[in-house]
Structure formats: structure tokens, C-alpha cells
Coordinates of C-alpha atoms and ligand atoms in Angstrom, one line a residue:
X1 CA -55.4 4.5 6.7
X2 CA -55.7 8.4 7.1
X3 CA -55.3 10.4 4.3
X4 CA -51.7 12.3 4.1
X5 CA -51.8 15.7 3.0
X6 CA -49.2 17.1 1.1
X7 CA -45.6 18.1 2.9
X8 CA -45.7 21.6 4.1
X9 CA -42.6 22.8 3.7
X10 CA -40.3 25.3 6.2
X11 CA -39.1 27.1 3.1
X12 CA -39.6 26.6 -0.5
X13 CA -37.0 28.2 -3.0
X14 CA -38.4 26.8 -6.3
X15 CA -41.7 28.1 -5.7
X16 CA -39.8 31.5 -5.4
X17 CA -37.6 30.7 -8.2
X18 CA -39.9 29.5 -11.1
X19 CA -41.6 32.3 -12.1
X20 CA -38.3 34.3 -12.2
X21 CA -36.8 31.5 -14.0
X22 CA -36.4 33.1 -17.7
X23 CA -35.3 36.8 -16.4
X24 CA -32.5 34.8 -14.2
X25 CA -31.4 32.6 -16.7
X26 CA -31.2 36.0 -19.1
X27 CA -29.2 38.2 -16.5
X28 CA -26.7 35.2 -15.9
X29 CA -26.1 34.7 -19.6
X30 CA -25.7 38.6 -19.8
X31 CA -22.7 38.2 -17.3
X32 CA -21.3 34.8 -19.2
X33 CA -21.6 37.4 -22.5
X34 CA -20.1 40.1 -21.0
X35 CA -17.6 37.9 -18.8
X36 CA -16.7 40.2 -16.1
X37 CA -17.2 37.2 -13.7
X38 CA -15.3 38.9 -10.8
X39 CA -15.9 42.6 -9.6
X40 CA -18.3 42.8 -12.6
X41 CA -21.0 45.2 -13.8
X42 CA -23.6 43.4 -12.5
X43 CA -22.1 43.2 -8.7
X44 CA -21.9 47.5 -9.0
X45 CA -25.5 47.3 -9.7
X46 CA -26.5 45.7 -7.4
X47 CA -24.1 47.1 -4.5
X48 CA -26.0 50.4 -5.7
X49 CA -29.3 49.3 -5.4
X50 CA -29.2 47.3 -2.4
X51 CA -27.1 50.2 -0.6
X52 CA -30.2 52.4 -1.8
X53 CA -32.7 50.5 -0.5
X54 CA -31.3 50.1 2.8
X55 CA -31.3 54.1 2.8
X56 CA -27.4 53.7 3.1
X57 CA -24.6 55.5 0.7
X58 CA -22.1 52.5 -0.3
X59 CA -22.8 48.8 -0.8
X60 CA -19.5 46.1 -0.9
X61 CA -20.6 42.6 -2.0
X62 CA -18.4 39.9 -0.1
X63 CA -18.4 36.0 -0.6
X64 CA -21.4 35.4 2.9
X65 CA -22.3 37.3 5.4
X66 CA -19.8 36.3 8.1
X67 CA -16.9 37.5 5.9
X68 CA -19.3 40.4 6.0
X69 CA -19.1 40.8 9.7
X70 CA -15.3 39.9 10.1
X71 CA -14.4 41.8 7.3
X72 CA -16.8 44.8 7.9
X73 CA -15.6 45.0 11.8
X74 CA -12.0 45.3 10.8
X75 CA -13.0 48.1 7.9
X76 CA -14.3 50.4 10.8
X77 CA -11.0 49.8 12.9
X78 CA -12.0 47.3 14.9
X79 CA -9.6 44.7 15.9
X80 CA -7.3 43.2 18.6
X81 CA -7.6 44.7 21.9
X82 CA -11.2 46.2 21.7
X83 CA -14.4 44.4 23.3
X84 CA -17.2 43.9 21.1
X85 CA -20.6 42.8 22.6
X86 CA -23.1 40.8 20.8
X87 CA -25.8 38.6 21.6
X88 CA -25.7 34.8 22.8
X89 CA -28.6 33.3 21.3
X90 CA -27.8 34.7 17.5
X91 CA -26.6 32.2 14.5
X92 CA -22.9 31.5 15.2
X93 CA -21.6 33.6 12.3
X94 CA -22.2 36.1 14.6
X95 CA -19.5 35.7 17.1
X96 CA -17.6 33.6 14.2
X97 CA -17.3 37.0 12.5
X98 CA -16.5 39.2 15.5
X99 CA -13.7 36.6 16.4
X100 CA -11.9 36.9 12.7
X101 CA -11.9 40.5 13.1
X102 CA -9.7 39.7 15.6
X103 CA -11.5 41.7 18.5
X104 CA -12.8 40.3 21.9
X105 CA -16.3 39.2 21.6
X106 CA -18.7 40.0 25.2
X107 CA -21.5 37.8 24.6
X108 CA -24.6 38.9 26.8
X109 CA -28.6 38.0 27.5
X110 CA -31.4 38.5 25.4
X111 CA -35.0 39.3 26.4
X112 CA -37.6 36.5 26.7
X113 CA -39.9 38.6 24.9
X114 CA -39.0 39.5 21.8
X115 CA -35.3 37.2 21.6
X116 CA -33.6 40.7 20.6
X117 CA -30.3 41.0 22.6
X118 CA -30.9 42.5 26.8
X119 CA -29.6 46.3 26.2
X120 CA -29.5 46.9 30.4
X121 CA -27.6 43.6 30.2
X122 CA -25.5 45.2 27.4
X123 CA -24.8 48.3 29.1
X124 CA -23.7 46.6 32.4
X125 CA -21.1 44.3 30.2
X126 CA -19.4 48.1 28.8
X127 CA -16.1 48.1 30.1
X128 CA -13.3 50.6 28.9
X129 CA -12.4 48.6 26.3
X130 CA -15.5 48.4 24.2
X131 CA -15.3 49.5 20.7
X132 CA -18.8 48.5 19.5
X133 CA -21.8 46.4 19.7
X134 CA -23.4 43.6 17.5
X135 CA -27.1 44.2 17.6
X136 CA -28.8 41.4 15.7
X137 CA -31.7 42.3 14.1
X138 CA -33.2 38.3 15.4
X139 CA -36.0 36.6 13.2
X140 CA -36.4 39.8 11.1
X141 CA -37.1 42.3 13.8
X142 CA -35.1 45.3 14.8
X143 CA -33.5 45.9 17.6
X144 CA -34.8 49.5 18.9
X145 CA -32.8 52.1 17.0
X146 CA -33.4 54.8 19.2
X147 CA -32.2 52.5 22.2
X148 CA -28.8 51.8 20.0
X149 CA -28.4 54.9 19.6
X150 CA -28.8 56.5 22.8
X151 CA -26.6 53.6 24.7
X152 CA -23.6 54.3 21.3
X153 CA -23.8 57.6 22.1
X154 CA -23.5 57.7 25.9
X155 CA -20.7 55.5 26.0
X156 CA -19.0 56.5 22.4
X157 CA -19.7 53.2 20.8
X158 CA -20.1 52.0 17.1
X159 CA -22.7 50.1 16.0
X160 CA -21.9 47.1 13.6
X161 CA -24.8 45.8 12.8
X162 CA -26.1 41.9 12.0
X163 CA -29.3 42.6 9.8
X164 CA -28.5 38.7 8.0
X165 CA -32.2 38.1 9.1
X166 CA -33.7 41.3 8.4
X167 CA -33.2 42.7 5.0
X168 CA -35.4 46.4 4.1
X169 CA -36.9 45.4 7.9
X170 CA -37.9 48.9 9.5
X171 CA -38.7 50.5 13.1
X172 CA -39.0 53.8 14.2
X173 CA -38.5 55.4 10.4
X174 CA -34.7 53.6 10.2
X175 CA -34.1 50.5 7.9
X176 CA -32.0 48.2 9.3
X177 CA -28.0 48.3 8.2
X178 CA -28.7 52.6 8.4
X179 CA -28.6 52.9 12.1
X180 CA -25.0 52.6 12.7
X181 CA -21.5 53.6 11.1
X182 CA -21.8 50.0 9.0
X183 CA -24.1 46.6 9.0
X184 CA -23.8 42.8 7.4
X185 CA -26.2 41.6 5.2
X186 CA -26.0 37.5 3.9
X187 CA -28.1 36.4 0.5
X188 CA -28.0 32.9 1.9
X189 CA -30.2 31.2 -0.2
X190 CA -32.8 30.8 2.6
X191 CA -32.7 34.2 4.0
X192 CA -35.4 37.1 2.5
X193 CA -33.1 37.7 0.1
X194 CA -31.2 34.7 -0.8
X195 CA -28.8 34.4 -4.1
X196 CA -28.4 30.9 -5.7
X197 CA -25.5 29.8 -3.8
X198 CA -23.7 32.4 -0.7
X199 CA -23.2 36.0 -0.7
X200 CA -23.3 38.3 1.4
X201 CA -22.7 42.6 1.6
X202 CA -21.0 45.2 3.8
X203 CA -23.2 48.8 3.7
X204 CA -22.1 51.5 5.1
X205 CA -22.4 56.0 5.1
X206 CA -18.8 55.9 5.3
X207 CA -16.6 56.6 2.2
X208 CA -13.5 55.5 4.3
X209 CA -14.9 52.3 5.5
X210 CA -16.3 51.3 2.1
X211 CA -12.9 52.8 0.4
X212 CA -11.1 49.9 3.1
X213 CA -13.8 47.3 2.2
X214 CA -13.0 47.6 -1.2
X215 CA -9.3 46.9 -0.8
X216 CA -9.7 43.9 2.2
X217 CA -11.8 41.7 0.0
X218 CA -9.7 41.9 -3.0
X219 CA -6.2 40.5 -1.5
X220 CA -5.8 43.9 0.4
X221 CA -5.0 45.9 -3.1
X222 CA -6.2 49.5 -3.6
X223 CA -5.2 49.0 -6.9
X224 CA -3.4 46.0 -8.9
X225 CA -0.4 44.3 -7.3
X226 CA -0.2 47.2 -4.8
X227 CA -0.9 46.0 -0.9
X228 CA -1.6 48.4 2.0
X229 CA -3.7 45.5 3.8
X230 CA -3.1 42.2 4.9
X231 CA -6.6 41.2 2.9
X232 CA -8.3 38.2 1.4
X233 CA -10.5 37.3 -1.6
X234 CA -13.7 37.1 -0.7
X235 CA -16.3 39.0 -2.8
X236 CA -19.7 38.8 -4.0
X237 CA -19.6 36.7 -7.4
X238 CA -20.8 38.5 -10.4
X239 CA -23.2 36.2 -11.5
X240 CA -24.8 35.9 -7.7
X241 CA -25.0 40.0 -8.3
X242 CA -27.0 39.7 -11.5
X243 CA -29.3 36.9 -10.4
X244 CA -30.0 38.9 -6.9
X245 CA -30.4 42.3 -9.3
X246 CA -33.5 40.3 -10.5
X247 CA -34.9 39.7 -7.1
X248 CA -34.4 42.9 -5.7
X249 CA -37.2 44.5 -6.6
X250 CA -39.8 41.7 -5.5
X251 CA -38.3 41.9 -1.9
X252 CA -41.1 44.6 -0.5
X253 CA -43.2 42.5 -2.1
X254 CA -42.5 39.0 -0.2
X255 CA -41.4 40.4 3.0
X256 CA -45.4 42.0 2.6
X257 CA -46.2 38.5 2.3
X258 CA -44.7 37.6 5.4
X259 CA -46.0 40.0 7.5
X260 CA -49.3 38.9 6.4
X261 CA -48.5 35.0 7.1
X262 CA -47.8 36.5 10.5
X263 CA -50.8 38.7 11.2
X264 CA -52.9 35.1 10.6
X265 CA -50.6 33.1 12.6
X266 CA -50.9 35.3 15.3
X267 CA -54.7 35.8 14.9
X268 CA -55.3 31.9 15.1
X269 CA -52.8 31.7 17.7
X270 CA -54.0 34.0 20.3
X271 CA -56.4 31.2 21.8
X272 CA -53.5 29.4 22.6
X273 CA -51.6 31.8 24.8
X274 CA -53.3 30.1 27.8
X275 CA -51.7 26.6 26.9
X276 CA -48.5 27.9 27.2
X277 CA -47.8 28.8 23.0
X278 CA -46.6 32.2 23.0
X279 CA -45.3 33.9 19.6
X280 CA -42.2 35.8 20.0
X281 CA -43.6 39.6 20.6
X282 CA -43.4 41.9 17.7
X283 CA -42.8 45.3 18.7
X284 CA -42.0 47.2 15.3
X285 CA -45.3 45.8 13.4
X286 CA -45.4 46.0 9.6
X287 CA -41.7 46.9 9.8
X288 CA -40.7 43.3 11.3
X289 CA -39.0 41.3 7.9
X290 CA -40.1 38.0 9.5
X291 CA -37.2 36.0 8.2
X292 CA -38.7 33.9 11.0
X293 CA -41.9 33.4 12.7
X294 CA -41.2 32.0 16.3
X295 CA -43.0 30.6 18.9
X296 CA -42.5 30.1 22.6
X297 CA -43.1 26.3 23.8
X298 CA -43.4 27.4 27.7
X299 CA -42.0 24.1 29.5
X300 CA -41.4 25.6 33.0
X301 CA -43.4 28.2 35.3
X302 CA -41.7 31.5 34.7
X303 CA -42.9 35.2 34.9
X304 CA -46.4 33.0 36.0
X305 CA -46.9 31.7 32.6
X306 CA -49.2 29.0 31.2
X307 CA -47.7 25.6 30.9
X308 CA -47.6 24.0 27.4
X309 CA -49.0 20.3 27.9
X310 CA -46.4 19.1 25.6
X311 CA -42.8 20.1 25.2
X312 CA -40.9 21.2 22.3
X313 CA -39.4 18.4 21.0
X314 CA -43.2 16.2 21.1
X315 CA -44.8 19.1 19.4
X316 CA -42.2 18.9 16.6
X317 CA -42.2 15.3 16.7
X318 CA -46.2 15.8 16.1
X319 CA -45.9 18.4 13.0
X320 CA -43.1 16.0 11.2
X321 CA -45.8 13.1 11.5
X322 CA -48.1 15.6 10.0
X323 CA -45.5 16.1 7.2
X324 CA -44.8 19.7 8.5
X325 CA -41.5 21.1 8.5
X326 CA -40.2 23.1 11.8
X327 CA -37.1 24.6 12.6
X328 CA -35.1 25.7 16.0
X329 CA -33.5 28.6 15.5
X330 CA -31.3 28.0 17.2
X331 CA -31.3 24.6 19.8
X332 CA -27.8 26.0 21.4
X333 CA -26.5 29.5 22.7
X334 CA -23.2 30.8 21.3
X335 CA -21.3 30.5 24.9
X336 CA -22.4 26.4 25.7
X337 CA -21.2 25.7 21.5
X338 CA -17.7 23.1 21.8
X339 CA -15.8 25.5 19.8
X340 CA -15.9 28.1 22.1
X341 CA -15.7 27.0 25.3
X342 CA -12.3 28.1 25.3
X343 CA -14.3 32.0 25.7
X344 CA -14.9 30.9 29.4
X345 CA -18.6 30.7 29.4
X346 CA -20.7 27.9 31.7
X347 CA -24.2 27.2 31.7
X348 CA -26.5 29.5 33.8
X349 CA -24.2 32.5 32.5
X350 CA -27.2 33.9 30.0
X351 CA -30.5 32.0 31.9
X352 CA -33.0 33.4 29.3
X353 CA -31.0 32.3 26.0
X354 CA -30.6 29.2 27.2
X355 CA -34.7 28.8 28.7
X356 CA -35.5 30.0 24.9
X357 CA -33.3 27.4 23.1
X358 CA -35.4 24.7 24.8
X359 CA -38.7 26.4 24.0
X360 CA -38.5 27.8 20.7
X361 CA -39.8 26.7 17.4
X362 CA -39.9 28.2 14.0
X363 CA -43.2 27.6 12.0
X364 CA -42.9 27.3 8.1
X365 CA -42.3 31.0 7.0
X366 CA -41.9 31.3 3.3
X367 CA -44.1 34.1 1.0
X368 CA -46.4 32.1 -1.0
X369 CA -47.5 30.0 2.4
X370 CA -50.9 29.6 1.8
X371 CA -54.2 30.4 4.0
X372 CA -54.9 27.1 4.2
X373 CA -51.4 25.8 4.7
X374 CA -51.9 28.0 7.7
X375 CA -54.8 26.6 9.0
X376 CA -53.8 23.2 8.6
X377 CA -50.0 24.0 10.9
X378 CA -52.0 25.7 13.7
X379 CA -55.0 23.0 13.6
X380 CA -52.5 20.5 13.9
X381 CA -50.8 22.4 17.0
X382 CA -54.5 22.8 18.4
X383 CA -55.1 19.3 17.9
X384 CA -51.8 18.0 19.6
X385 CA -52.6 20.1 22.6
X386 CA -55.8 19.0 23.2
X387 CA -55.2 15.3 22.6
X388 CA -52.5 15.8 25.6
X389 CA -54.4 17.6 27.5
X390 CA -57.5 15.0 27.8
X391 CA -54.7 12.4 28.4
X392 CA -53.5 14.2 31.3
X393 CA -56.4 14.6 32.8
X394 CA -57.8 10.8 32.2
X395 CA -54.4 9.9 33.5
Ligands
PLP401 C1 -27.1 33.8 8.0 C2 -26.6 34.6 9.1 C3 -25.3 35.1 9.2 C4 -24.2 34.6 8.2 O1 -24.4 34.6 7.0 P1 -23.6 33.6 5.9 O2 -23.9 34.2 4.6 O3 -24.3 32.2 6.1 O4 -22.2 33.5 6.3 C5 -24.9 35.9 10.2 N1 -25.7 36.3 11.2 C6 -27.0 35.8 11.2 C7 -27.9 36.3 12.3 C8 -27.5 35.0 10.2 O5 -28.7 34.6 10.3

């Protein structure tokens, strides 16, 4: 019998979690002392320091990051009527949250490179009724600010953006969420920042946006009993505040961590560009938050790549024997998704989102991954493709 190593996780919370364990405990029996469990202390503190951090002026905690998005979309006057493009091959909260705000959603292509949404593609998709566009800030990496800015600014557009994947991420001297009027941020458990159970946050530079924020998650109420919106209740629990208010300040820290888990996957990678395993290009370096780390299983001849020996799903199957965890991130585009066929998309409409969702695999990406750990995930991709290799030639 071979000898089986120990599971490598895709992500592991308790590893995060232990040696925070006391201070957490302490800052959630500070909130059950205090018992401002809704719209406490604790979620201003945090709304403050996270809003800081991102190098933006107000911070407004809702309940996850796609009540973010809807709710955030509708703060900056964007509703029924106005077009709002975004990416097909994002998480589905993306579009889920651009449809609740009640606008029109334009999905378009991303680039095969990098996964980041197609800006030419977006630019041809502008139609006189485009409010704003979605950028999602994919894997951890930034869409190009300067880019944004130039195509906002040319055709008078906002920028919402989805930075769920890319918290205190950076690229040419902007943090992501600062770029445009307002952005979405999720503490999903698993994301870089992740709460103990959902949350998510609206930042934004504008007073009247965050003013409108405020009064849309809380039952649409400026102040007590008094409605001037049709809102909801959907805010940032007080205790998820004071637990993420202990995490904050380790977040440079572990997003460090990832970059260096991606420097060596990249490094031990490079021999295997010519067997068709291709990392998802980074193009903002130490800035890229690496909520992800991505690579390309290249199953068909395009743009005169190598050919992987083995496809996707074999290669996964190959890492679970070995006890490693992958993801796909994601396995369908938005527009081919049951729910919304009813948007009038078909298959070919965005060719490279839907050539990525069969060749994409995430890697385990958590910080704490270990040297070794790393070594062992890419000698067991190494191994697989050479095993499939000599079988096709002895075939
Ligand atoms: C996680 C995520 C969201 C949604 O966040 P929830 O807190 O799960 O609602 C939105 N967009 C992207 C890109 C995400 O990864």
C-alpha cells in the first residue's frame, strides 16, 4: 500500500482562526456585555477602519456582499431603465446583485489572459442607456484603474465596483473599492477577509451615497419609524463587526502570504507552460490579493498554445486521489446559468468565458500553505502529466 500523505486542503479557516481564538472570543463577549447587537459600536469601528484601509471616506456594513451590490447600485441612483455591464464569467452574486437593483444587466467577454472582464468588448456593448459598469476585481487582481477610468470618463459612466475577491488588492497606486464613485466588499468566510458567518460592506467617497446606504439597509428610515425609502434590513451584524475588527489588521499580513504562495507556484510552474498549464497572468504584481490562484488546463489549440495531455476534470480527478483539494471558479458563465436564460443569452455568445470554464482550476490558496505543501500539489501535477504523456506515446 502507498503511503497517504496528509489532506491538503483548498482553504483552511481553523488554522487562521486558532491563534486569534482568545482575542475573538474577548471582542464578542465585549458586544454580548455591551449588547448593541444591531448597528452597534463595534460595526462603526470597523466601517471606519475598513473604509480607511481601502483609502475610501465612508464604510456601510450590510448582511453579504450581494446585498452589497444590489443595495449599493441603487444608493448611487441606479435602477430600472439604465444598462449596467459586468462580466460573464464572475460569481453569480454579481449579476444577482445588479438584477435586484432593478437595472438591466449587459453581460460581456473576459480576456483569456488574465480572466478580468474584455474592456474593448465592454466599450462596444455602451449603448445610450448605460449607467455604469461592474468591473470585478477576478481571483484578487484588479481590473486596470486607469483603463476604468478613462472608458467612465469618455462615456460619463460610474463605476460600481465588485472587489468581493480582492480586499486592500492594489494596481497602479489605487486600492480596489477607491477607483470608482462606490465598490462591494463580502467577509464570506472564505474570502481574504472572511467573518464567522456572512457580511459584507458598501464603501464609498460619497456622503450622499453612504447617507442613502444608511437608510436602505435599515427598513428605508433616516431616522426611527420615518420612511423616505422603500428599504430592507440587511446590515452587517455587530458581533461579525467586532470579530472582523480583530482580523483587520492581519489582512496585509496574509494577503503577503499569498503573494508569496504565488511567486513559488509560478516559479515551479514555469516548466510546465509547454504542457499546456498556464497560470492566469498577473499583471499588477505584489498588488494582486490572490483570493485565488488559477491555472489554465489548455484542452484545445488556441492562440497556438501547448496542449495539456490531460483535461481538467482527469487532472482534478488525480489531485482528489492525492487527497488534494481543487476548486473551479467558476465551471459555468453567468449567461448559460438556468436561472437566467430568460436574459436571452446562448452558448457561443462570450467564446472565451465559456473556453475558460472548461480549463480552469483553482489550486489550494490559503496563507499558512506551506513550502512543502507546495511542492507536493505541483509534483503531483508534474507527475500526472508525465505518466499521460508516456502513455500516449506507448499507445
Ligand atoms: C463572494 C462574492 C460575491 C458575493 O458575496 P456574498 O457575501 O456571498 O453575497 C460577489 N461577487 C463576487 C465576485 C464574489 O466572489
Amino acid at each position: 500500500m502507498q503511503s497517504v500523505s496528509a489532506t491538503i486542503p483548498f482553504v483552511d479557516l481553523l488554522a487562521q482562526h486558532q491563534p486569534l481564538q482568545d482575542q475573538i472570543e474577548q471582542a464578542i463577549r465585549d458586544v454580548m456585555q455591551r449588547g448593541d447587537y444591531v448597528l452597534g459600536q463595534a460595526l462603526r469601528e470597523f466601517e471606519q477602519a475598513f473604509a480607511a484601509v481601502c483609502r475610501s471616506h465612508h464604510g456601510i456594513g450590510v448582511a453579504c456582499g450581494t446585498d452589497a451590490i444590489a443595495l449599493g447600485l441603487q444608493a448611487c441612483g441606479i435602477g430600472k431603465g439604465d444598462e449596467v455591464i459586468l462580466p460573464a464569467n464572475t460569481f453569480i452574486a454579481t449579476l444577482i446583485g445588479v438584477l435586484r437593483s432593478g437595472a438591466t444587466p449587459v453581460l460581456v467577454d473576459c480576456e483569456a489572459k488574465t480572466a478580468l472582464i474584455d474592456l474593448a468588448a465592454a466599450e462596444k456593448a455602451i449603448t445610450p442607456k448605460t449607467r455604469a459598469i461592474v468591473p470585478v476585481h477576478l481571483y484578487g487582481q484588479m481590473v486596470s484603474p486607469s483603463l476604468l477610468l478613462n472608458l467612465a470618463h469618455t462615456y460619463d459612466l460610474m463605476i460600481f465596483e465588485d472587489a468581493a475577491q480582492a480586499h486592500l488588492a492594489e494596481r497602479e497606486g489605487y486600492r480596489a473599492g477607491s477607483i470608482g464613485v462606490a465598490a462591494a466588499f463580502s467577509f464570506y468566510p472564505a474570502k481574504n477577509l472572511g467573518a464567522l458567518g456572512d457580511g459584507g460592506m458598501v464603501i464609498t467617497h460619497d456622503e450622499s451615497v453612504a447617507q442613502k446606504l444608511r437608510s436602505l439597509r435599515n427598513y428605508g428610515a433616516p431616522r426611527k419609524y420615518f420612511h423616505t425609502d422603500q428599504g430592507t434590513n440587511s446590515r452587517l451584524d455587530t458581533i461579525q463587526a467586532a470579530v472582523l475588527n480583530v482580523k483587520l489588521p492581519y489582512l496585509a499580513g496574509w494577503n503577503r502570504d499569498r503573494v508569496y504562495i504565488a511567486d513559488q507556484y509560478n516559479t515551479l510552474l514555469k516548466p510546465l507552460h509547454a504542457h499546456g498549464i498556464l497560470p492566469i497572468q498577473n499583471q499588477c504584481g505584489k498588488g494582486h490579493a490572490y483570493h485565488l490562484y488559477v491555472i489554465r488546463v489548455v484542452t484545445e489549440n488556441r492562440d497556438g498554445l501547448p496542449v495539456c495531455a490531460l483535461d481538467r476534470e482527469a487532472l482534478q480527478a488525480q489531485f482528489a486521489q492525492q487527497a488534494i483539494q481543487t476548486g473551479i471558479h467558476y465551471p459555468l458563465p453567468c449567461h448559460l446559468q438556468p436561472a437566467f436564460q430568460e436574459l436571452g443569452y446562448r452558448a457561443g455568445d462570450f467564446p472565451i468565458a465559456e473556453t475558460l470554464c472548461q480549463e480552469i482550476l483553482s489550486l489550494p490558496m490559503y496563507p499558512g500553505l506551506s513550502d512543502l505543501q507546495i511542492h507536493r500539489i505541483v509534483d503531483v501535477l508534474e507527475a500526472s502529466l508525465i505518466v499521460q504523456s508516456a502513455l500516449k506515446i506507448s499507445a
